mmCIF file of C-alpha atoms in Angstrom:
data_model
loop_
_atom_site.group_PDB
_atom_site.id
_atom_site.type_symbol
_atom_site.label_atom_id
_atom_site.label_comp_id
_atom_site.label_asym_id
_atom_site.label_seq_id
_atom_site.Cartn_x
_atom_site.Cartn_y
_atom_site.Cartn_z
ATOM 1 C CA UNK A 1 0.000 0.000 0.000
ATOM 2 C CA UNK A 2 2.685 2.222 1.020
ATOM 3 C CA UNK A 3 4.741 1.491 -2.261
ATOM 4 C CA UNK A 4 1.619 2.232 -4.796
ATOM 5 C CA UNK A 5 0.861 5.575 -2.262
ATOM 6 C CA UNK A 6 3.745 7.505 -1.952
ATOM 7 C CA UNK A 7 5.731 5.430 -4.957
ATOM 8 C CA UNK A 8 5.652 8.348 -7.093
ATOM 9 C CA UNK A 9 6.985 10.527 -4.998
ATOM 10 C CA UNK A 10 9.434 8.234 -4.187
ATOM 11 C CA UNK A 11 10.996 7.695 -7.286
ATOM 12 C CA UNK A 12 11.096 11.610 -8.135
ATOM 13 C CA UNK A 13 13.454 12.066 -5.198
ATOM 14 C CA UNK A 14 15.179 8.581 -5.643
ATOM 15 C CA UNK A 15 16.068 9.656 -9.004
ATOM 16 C CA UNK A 16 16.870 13.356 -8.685
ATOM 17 C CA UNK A 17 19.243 12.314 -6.142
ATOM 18 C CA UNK A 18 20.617 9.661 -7.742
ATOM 19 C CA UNK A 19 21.331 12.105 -10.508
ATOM 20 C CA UNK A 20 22.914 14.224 -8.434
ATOM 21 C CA UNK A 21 25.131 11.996 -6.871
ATOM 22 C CA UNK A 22 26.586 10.745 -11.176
ATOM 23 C CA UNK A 23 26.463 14.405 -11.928
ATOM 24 C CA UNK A 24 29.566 14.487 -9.357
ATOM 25 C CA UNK A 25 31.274 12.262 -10.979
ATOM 26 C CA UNK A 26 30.604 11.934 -15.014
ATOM 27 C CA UNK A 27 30.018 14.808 -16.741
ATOM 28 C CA UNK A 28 27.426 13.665 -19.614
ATOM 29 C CA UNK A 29 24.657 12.628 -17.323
ATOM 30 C CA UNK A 30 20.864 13.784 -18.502
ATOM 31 C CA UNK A 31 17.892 13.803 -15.672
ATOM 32 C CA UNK A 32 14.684 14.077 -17.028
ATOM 33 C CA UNK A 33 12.236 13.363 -13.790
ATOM 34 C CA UNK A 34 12.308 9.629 -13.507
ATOM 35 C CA UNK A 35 14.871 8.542 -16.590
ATOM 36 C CA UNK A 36 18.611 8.780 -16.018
ATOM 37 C CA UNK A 37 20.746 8.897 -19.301
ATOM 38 C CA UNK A 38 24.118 8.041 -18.516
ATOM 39 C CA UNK A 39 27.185 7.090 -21.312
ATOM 40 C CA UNK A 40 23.863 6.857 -23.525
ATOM 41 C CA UNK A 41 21.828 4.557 -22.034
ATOM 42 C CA UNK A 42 18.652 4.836 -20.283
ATOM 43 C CA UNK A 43 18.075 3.687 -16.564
ATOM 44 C CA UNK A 44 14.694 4.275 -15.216
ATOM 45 C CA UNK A 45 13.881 4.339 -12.079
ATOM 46 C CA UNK A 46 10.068 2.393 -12.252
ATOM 47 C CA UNK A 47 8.565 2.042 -8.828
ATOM 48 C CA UNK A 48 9.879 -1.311 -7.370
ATOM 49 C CA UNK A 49 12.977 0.767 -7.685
ATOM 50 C CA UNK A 50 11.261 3.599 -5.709
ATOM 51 C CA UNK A 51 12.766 2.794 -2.367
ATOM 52 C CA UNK A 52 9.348 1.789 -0.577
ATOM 53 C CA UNK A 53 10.649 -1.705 0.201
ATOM 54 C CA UNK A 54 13.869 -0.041 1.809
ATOM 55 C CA UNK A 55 12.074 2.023 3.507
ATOM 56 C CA UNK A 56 9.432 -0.954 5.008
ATOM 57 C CA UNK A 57 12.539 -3.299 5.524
ATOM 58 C CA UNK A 58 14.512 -0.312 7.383
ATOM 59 C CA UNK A 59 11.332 0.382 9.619
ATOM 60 C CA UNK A 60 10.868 -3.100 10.375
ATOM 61 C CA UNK A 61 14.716 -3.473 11.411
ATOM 62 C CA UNK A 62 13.968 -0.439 13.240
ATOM 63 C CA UNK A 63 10.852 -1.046 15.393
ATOM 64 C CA UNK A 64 12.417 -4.310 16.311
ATOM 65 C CA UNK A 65 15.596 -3.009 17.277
ATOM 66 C CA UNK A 66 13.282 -0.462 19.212
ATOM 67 C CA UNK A 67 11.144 -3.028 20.720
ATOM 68 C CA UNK A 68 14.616 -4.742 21.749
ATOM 69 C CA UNK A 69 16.459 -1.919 23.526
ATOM 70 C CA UNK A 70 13.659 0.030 24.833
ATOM 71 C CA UNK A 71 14.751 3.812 24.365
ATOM 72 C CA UNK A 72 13.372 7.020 25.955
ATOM 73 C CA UNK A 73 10.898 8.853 23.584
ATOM 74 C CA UNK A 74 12.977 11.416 22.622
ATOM 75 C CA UNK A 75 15.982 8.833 22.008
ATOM 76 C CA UNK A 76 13.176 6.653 19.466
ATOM 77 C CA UNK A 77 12.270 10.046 17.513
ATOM 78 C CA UNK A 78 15.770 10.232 16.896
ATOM 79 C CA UNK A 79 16.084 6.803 15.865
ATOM 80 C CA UNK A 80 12.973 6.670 13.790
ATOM 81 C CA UNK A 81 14.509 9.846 11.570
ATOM 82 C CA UNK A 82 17.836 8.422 11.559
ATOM 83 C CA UNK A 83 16.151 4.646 10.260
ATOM 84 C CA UNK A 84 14.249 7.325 7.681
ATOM 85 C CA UNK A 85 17.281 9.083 6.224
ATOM 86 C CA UNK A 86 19.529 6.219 5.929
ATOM 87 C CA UNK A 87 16.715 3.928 4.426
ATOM 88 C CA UNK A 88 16.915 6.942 0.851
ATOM 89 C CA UNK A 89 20.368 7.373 1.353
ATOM 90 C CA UNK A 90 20.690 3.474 1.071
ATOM 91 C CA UNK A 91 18.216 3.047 -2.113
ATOM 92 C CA UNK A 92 19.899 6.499 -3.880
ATOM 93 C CA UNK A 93 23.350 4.415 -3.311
ATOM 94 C CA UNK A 94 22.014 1.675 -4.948
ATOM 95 C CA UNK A 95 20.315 3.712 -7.955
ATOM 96 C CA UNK A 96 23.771 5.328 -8.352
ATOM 97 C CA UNK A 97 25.250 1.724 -8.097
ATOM 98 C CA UNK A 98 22.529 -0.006 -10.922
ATOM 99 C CA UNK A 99 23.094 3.276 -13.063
ATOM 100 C CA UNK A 100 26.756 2.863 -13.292
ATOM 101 C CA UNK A 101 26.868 -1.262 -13.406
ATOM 102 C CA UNK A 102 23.821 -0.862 -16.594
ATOM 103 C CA UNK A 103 26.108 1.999 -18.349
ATOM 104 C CA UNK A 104 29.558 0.593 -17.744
ATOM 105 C CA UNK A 105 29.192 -3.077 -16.678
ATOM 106 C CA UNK A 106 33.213 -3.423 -16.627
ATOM 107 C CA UNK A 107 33.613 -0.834 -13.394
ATOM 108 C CA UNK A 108 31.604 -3.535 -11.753
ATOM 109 C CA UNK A 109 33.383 -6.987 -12.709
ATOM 110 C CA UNK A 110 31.307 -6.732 -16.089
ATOM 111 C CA UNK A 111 28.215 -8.268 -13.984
ATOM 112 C CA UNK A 112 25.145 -7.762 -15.469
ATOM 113 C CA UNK A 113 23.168 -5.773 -12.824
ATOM 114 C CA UNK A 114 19.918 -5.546 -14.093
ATOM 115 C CA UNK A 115 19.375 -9.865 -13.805
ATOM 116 C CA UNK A 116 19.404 -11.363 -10.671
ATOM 117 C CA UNK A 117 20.542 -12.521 -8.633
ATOM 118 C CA UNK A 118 23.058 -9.217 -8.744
ATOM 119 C CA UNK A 119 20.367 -6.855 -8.950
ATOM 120 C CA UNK A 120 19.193 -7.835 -5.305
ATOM 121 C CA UNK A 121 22.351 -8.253 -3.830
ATOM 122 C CA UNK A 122 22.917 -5.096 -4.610
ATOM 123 C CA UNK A 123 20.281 -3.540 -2.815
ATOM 124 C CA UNK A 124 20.331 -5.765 0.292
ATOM 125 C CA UNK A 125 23.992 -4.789 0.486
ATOM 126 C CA UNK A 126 23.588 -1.130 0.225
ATOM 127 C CA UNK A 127 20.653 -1.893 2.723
ATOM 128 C CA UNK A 128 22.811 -3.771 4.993
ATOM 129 C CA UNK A 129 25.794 -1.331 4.690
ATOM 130 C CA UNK A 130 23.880 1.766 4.907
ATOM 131 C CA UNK A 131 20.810 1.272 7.248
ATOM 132 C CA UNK A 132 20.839 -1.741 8.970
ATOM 133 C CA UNK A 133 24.413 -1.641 10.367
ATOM 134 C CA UNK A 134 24.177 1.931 11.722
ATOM 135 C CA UNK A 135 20.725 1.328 13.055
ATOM 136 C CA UNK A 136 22.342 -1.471 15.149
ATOM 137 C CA UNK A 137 25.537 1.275 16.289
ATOM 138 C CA UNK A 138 22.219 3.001 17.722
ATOM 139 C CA UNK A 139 20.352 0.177 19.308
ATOM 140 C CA UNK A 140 23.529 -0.530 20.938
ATOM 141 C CA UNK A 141 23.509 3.213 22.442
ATOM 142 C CA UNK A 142 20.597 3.697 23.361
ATOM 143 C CA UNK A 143 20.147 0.309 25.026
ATOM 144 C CA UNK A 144 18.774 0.175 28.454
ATOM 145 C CA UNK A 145 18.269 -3.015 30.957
ATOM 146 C CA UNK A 146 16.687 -1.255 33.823
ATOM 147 C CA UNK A 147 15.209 -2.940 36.910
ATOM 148 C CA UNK A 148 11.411 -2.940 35.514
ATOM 149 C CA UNK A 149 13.109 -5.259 32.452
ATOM 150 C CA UNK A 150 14.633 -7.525 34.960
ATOM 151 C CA UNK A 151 11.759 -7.798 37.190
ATOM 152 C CA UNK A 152 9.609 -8.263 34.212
ATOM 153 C CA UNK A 153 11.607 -11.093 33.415
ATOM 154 C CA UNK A 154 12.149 -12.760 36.612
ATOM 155 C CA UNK A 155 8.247 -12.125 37.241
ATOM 156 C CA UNK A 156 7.651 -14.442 33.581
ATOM 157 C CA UNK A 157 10.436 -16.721 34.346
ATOM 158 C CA UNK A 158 8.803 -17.312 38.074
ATOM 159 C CA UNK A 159 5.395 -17.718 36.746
ATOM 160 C CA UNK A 160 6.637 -20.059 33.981
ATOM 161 C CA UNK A 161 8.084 -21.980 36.691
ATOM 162 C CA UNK A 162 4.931 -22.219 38.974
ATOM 163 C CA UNK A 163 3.269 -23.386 36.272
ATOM 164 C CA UNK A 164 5.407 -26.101 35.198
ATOM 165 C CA UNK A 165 5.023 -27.707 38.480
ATOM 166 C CA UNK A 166 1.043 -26.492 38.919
ATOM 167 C CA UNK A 167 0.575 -28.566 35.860
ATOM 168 C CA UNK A 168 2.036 -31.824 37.449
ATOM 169 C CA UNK A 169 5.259 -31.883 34.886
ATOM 170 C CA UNK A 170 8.190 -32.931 35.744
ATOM 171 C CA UNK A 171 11.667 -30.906 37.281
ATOM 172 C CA UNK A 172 13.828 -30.386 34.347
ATOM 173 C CA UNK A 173 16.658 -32.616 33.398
ATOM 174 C CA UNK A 174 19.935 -31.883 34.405
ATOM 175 C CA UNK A 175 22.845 -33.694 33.861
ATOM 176 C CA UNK A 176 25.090 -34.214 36.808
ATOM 177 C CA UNK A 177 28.370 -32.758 36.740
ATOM 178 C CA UNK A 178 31.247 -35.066 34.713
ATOM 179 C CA UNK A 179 33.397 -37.044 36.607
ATOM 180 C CA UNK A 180 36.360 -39.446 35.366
ATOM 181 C CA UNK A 181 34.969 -43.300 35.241
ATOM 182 C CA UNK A 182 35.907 -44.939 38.513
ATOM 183 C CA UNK A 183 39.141 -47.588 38.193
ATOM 184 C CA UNK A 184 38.726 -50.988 38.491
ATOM 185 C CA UNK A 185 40.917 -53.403 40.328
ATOM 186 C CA UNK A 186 42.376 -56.614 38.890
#
């Protein structure tokens, strides 16, 4: 739903970035709203290629890193933009990527881009690279084991206990510690 509602919009920005990002670095590049002409060929950025499924994957790495680490509100507004900028700046990287593998495959290893599986292993790199791993430098900041987490644990772990036993089943196996076999005489 999200990709068909704001798709369009989408892959304007994906592609005027994109743009901007060759324009840095080649000189003939032509951007005319969603087509990219680069060396003389024609990349398009259609909607699958919009960023919508970047953006749903980098929200769902984010709410359950959120879910995970628990942060204050004002530390999961932060978070939420940060999984929000990196999820475009990931799917512009790999427009910019697709544009220069489909114009000049040999910069790339002379893989062909546009077939898979290379077309989405580059996007679940730049994904991985760009949003995923510094969504996990944040979780890992803004982490917090306070006592209500570990007496909301111990309070599950007790009652999962209780009921073990309420339900007539038996103590749980344990082995008993190792000890060398015992030596036989004669």
């Amino acid at each position: 739903i999200v990709q068909r509602t704001i798709g369009h919009m989408l892959q304007q920005v994906s592609a005027k970035r994109a743009c901007g990002v060759l324009e840095t670095v080649y000189d003939a590049v032509t951007c005319e709203g969603v087509r990219i002409v680069l060396a003389g060929k024609d990349v398009l950025v259609d909607l699958p290629c919009s960023g919508a499924r970047a953006l749903l994957l980098t929200l769902l790495a984010f709410a359950g890193a959120a879910a995970t680490c628990r942060p204050a509100p004002l530390q999961f507004a932060a978070g939420f933009l940060i999984a929000l900028v990196l999820a475009r700046a990931a799917n512009i990287l790999r427009i910019t990527v697709l544009a220069i593998g489909f114009a000049e495959p040999w910069r790339l290893g002379g893989i062909a881009v546009m077939e898979q599986p290379w077309h989405d292993l580059i996007g679940l790199a730049t994904l991985a690279a760009l949003a995923c791993a510094p969504l996990l430098t944040w979780a890992k900041r803004v982490w917090r084991r306070d006592a209500s987490y570990q007496a909301t644990f111990q309070a599950i772990a007790g009652g999962l206990h209780r009921l073990r036993h309420s339900a007539g089943f038996p103590p749980a196996w344990r082995p008993s510690p190792w000890r060398p076999p015992a030596r036989r005489c004669g």
